[in-house]
Short mmCIF file of C-alpha atoms in Angstrom, two decimals:
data_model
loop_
_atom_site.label_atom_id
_atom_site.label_comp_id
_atom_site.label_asym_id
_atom_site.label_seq_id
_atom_site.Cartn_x
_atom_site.Cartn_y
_atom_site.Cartn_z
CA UNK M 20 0.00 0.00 0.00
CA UNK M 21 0.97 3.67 -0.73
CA UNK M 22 2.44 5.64 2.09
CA UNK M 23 4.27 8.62 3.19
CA UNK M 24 6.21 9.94 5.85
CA UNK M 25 7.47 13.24 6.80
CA UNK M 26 9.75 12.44 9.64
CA UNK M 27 10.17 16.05 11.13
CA UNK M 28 6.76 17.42 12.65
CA UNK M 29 8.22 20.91 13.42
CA UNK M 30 11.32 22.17 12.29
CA UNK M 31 12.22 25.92 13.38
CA UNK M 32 14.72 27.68 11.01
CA UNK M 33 16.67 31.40 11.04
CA UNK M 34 15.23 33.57 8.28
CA UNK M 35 17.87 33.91 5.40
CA UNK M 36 18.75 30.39 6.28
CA UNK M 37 18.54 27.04 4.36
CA UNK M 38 15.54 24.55 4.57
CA UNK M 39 15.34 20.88 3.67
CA UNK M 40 11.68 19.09 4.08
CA UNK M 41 11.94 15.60 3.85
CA UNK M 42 9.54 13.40 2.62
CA UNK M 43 9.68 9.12 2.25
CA UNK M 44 7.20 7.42 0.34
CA UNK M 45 6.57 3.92 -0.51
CA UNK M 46 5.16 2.75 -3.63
CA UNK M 47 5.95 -0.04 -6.09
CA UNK M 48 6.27 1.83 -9.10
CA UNK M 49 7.14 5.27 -9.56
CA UNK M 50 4.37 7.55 -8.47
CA UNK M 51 3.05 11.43 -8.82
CA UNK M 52 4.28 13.40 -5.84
CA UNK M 53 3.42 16.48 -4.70
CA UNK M 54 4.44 19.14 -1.95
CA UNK M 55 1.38 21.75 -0.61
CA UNK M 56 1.85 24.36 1.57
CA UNK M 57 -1.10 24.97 3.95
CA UNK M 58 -1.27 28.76 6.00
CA UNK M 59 -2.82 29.24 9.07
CA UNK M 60 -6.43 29.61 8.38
CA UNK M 61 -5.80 28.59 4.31
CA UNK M 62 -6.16 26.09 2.08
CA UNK M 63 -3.68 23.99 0.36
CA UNK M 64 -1.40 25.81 -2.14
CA UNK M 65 0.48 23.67 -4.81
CA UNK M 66 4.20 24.52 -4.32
CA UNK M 67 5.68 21.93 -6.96
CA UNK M 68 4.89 18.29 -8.62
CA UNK M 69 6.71 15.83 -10.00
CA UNK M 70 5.35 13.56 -13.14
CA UNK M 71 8.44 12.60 -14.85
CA UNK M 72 11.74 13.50 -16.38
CA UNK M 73 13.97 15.88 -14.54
CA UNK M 74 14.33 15.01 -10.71
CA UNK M 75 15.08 18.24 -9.66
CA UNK M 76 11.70 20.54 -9.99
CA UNK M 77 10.85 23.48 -9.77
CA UNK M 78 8.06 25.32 -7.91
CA UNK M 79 6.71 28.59 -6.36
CA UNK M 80 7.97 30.65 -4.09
CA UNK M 81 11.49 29.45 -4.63
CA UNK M 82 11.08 25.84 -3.80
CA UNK M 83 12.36 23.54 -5.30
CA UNK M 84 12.25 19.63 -4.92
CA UNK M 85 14.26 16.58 -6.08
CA UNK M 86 12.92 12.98 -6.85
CA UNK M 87 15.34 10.75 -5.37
CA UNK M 88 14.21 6.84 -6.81
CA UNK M 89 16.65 4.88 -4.86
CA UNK M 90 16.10 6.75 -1.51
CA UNK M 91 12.22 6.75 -2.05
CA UNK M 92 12.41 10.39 -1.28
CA UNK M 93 10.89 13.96 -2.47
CA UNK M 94 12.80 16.81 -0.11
CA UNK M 95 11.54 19.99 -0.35
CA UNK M 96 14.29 22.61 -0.37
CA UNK M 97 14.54 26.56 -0.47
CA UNK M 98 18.08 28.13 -0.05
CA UNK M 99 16.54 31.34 1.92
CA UNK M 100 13.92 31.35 4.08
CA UNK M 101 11.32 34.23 4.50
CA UNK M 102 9.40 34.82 7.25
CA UNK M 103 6.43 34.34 5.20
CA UNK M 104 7.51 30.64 4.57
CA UNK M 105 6.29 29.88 8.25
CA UNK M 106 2.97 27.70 7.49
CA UNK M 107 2.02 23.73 7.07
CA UNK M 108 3.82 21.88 4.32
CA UNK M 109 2.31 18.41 3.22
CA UNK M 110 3.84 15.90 0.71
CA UNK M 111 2.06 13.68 -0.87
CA UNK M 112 1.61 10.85 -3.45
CA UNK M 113 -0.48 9.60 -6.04
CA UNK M 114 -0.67 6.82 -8.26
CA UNK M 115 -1.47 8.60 -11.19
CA UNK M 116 -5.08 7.93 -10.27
CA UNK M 117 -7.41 10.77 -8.25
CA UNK M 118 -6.32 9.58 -5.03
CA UNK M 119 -3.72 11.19 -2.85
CA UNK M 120 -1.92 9.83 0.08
CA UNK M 121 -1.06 12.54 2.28
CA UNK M 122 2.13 12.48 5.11
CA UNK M 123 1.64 13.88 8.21
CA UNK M 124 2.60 17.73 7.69
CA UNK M 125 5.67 19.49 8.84
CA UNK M 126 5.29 22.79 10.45
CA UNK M 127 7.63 25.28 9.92
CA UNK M 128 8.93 28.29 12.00
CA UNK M 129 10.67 31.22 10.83
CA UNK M 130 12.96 33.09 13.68
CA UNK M 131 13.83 36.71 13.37
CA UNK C 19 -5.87 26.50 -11.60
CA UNK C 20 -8.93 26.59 -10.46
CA UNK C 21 -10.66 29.21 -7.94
CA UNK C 22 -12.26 27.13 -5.19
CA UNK C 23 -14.64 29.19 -2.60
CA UNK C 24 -16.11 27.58 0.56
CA UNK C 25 -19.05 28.68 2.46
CA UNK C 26 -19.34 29.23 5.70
CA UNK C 27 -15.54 29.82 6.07
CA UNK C 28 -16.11 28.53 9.85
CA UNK C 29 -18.85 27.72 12.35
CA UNK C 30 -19.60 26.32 15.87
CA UNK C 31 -22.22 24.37 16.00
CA UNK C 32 -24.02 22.13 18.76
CA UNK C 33 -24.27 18.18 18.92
CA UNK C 34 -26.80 16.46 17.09
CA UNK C 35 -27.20 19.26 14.32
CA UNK C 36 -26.22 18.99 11.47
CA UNK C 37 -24.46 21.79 8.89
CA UNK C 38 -24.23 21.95 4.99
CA UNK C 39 -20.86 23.15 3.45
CA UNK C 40 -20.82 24.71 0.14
CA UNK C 41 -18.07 24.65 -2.57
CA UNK C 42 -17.75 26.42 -5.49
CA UNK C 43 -15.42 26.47 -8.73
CA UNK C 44 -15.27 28.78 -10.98
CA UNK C 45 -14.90 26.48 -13.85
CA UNK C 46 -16.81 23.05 -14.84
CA UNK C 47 -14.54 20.29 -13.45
CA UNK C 48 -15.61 16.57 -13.22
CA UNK C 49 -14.20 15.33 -10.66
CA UNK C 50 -14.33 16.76 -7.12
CA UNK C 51 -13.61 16.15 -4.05
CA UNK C 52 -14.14 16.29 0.12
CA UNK C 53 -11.50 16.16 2.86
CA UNK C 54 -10.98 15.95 6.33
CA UNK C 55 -8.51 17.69 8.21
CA UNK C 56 -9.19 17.07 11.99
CA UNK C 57 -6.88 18.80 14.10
CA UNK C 58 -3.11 18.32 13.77
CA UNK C 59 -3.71 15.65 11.64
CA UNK C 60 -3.22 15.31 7.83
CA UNK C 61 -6.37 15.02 5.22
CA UNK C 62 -8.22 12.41 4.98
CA UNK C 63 -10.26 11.92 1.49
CA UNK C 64 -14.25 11.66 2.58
CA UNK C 65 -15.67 11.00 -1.00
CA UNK C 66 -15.24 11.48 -4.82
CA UNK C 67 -18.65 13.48 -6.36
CA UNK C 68 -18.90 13.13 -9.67
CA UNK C 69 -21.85 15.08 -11.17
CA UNK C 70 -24.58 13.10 -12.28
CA UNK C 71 -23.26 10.32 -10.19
CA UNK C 72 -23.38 9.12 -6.48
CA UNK C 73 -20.68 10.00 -4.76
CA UNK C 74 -18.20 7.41 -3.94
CA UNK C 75 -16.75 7.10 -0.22
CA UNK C 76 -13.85 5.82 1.10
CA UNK C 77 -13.47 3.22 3.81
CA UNK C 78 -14.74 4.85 7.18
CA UNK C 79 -17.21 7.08 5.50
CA UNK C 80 -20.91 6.52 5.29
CA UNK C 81 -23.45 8.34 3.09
CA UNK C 82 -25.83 8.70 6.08
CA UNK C 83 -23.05 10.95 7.94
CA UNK C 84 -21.68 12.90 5.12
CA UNK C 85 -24.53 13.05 2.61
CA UNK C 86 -23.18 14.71 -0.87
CA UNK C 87 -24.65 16.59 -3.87
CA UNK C 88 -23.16 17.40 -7.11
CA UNK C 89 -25.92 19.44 -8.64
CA UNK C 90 -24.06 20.97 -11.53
CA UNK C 91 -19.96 21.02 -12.67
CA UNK C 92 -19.35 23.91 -10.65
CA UNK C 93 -20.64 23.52 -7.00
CA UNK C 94 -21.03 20.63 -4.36
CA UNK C 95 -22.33 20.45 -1.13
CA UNK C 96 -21.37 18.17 2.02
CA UNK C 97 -23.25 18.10 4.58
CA UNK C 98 -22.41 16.50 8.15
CA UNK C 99 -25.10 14.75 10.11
CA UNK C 100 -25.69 14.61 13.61
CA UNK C 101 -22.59 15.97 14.22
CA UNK C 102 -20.73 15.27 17.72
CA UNK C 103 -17.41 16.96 18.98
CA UNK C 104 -15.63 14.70 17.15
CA UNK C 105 -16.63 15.45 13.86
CA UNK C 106 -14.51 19.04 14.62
CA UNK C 107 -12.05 19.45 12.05
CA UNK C 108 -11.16 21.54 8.90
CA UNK C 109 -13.33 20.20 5.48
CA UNK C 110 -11.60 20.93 2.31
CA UNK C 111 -13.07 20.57 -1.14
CA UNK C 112 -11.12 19.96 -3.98
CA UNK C 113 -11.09 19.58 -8.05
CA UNK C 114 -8.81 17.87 -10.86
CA UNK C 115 -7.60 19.87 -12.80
CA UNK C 116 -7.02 19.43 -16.49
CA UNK C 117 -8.33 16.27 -18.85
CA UNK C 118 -7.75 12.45 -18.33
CA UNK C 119 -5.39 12.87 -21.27
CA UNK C 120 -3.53 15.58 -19.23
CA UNK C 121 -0.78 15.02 -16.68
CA UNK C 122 -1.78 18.33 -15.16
CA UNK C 123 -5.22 16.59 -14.33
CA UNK C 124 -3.03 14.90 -11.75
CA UNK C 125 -3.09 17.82 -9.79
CA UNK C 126 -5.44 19.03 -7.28
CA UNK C 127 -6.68 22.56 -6.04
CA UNK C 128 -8.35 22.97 -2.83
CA UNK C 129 -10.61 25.50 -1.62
CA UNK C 130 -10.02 27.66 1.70
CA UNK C 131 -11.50 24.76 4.12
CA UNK C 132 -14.37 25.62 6.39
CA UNK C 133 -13.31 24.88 9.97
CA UNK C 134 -16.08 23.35 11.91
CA UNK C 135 -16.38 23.23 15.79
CA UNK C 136 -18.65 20.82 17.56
CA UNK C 137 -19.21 21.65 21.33
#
């Protein structure tokens, strides 16, 4: 069965600094994955999605992700955080079918 | 993308009542779709609506609790029954977007969420 894991519930980062979001999933073959970012009081926003072809994507807001096969692993990235960037972030999976499979959320929080 | 509104953005409500969430898109989508987010906790898919169809629930989800309409390709309505305190969480609807021929269509775009409390 499809799964996926976001190991790091909160993670608290310096603005200016780096950010890495990691996500595992499991899934036979290679699936559709996807990275939202969810404000307070919002809905989900698509950051980035990955279909095929190049592992390392692009997205909004500077984020960027990278499709790593033999890890099983989507990490969300972003070289500089802004304090804006503070919010839920969800990954999650598909199997190229309507239904998602979505981790557990990692809230971030943006120091001063 | 799609522009996905919910009504009511929020409400408290009492046990045993029951409260009918509105979403609308403003373009004619086929597919779409209702979530739970209870609090802390990820989403959870309720049920596919398809218009002109029933909707289609997942495991845990009854039609009694969480009836669904899908009157026309641009709205849909979920309503929760009888609610308890439990049944406080944020419900999100969603669409596909693009065609089954489409990788886009993959994606989906989810309205603002109306957060519900039960007391």
């Amino acid at each position: 069965a499809q799964s996926v894991t976001q190991p790091d519930i909160h993670i608290t980062v310096s603005e200016g600094a780096s950010l890495e979001l990691r996500c595992n999933y499991s899934y036979g073959a290679t699936p559709y994955l996807f990275w939202y970012v969810q404000s307070p009081g919002q809905g989900l926003q698509l950051l980035l999605k990955y279909f095929s072809g190049d592992t390392l994507v692009q997205g909004i807001k500077g984020f960027e992700a990278e499709f790593k096969r033999s890890q099983s692993s989507f990490n969300l990235r972003k070289p500089s955080v802004h304090w804006s960037d503070a919010a839920e972030y969800f990954c999650a999976v598909s199997s190229g079918t309507y239904k998602y499979i979505f981790g557990t959320g990692t809230r971030l929080k943006v120091l001063a | 993308s799609a522009v996905i509104s919910q009504k009511p953005s929020r409400d408290i409500c009492q046990r045993g009542t029951s409260l009918t969430i509105q979403c609308q898109v403003d373009s004619q989508v086929t597919m779409m779709f209702w979530y739970r987010q209870q609090p802390g906790q990820s989403l959870t898919l309720i049920a596919t609506a398809n218009q002109g169809s029933e909707a289609t629930y997942e495991s845990g989800f009854v039609i009694d609790k969480f009836p669904i309409s899908r009157p026309n390709l641009t709205f849909s309505t979920l309503t929760v029954s009888n609610m308890s305190p439990e049944d406080s969480s944020i419900y999100l609807c969603s669409v596909r977007g693009g065609s089954s021929t489409d990788p886009n269509s993959y994606e989906q775009y989810f309205g603002p969420g109306t957060r519900l409390t039960v007391t």
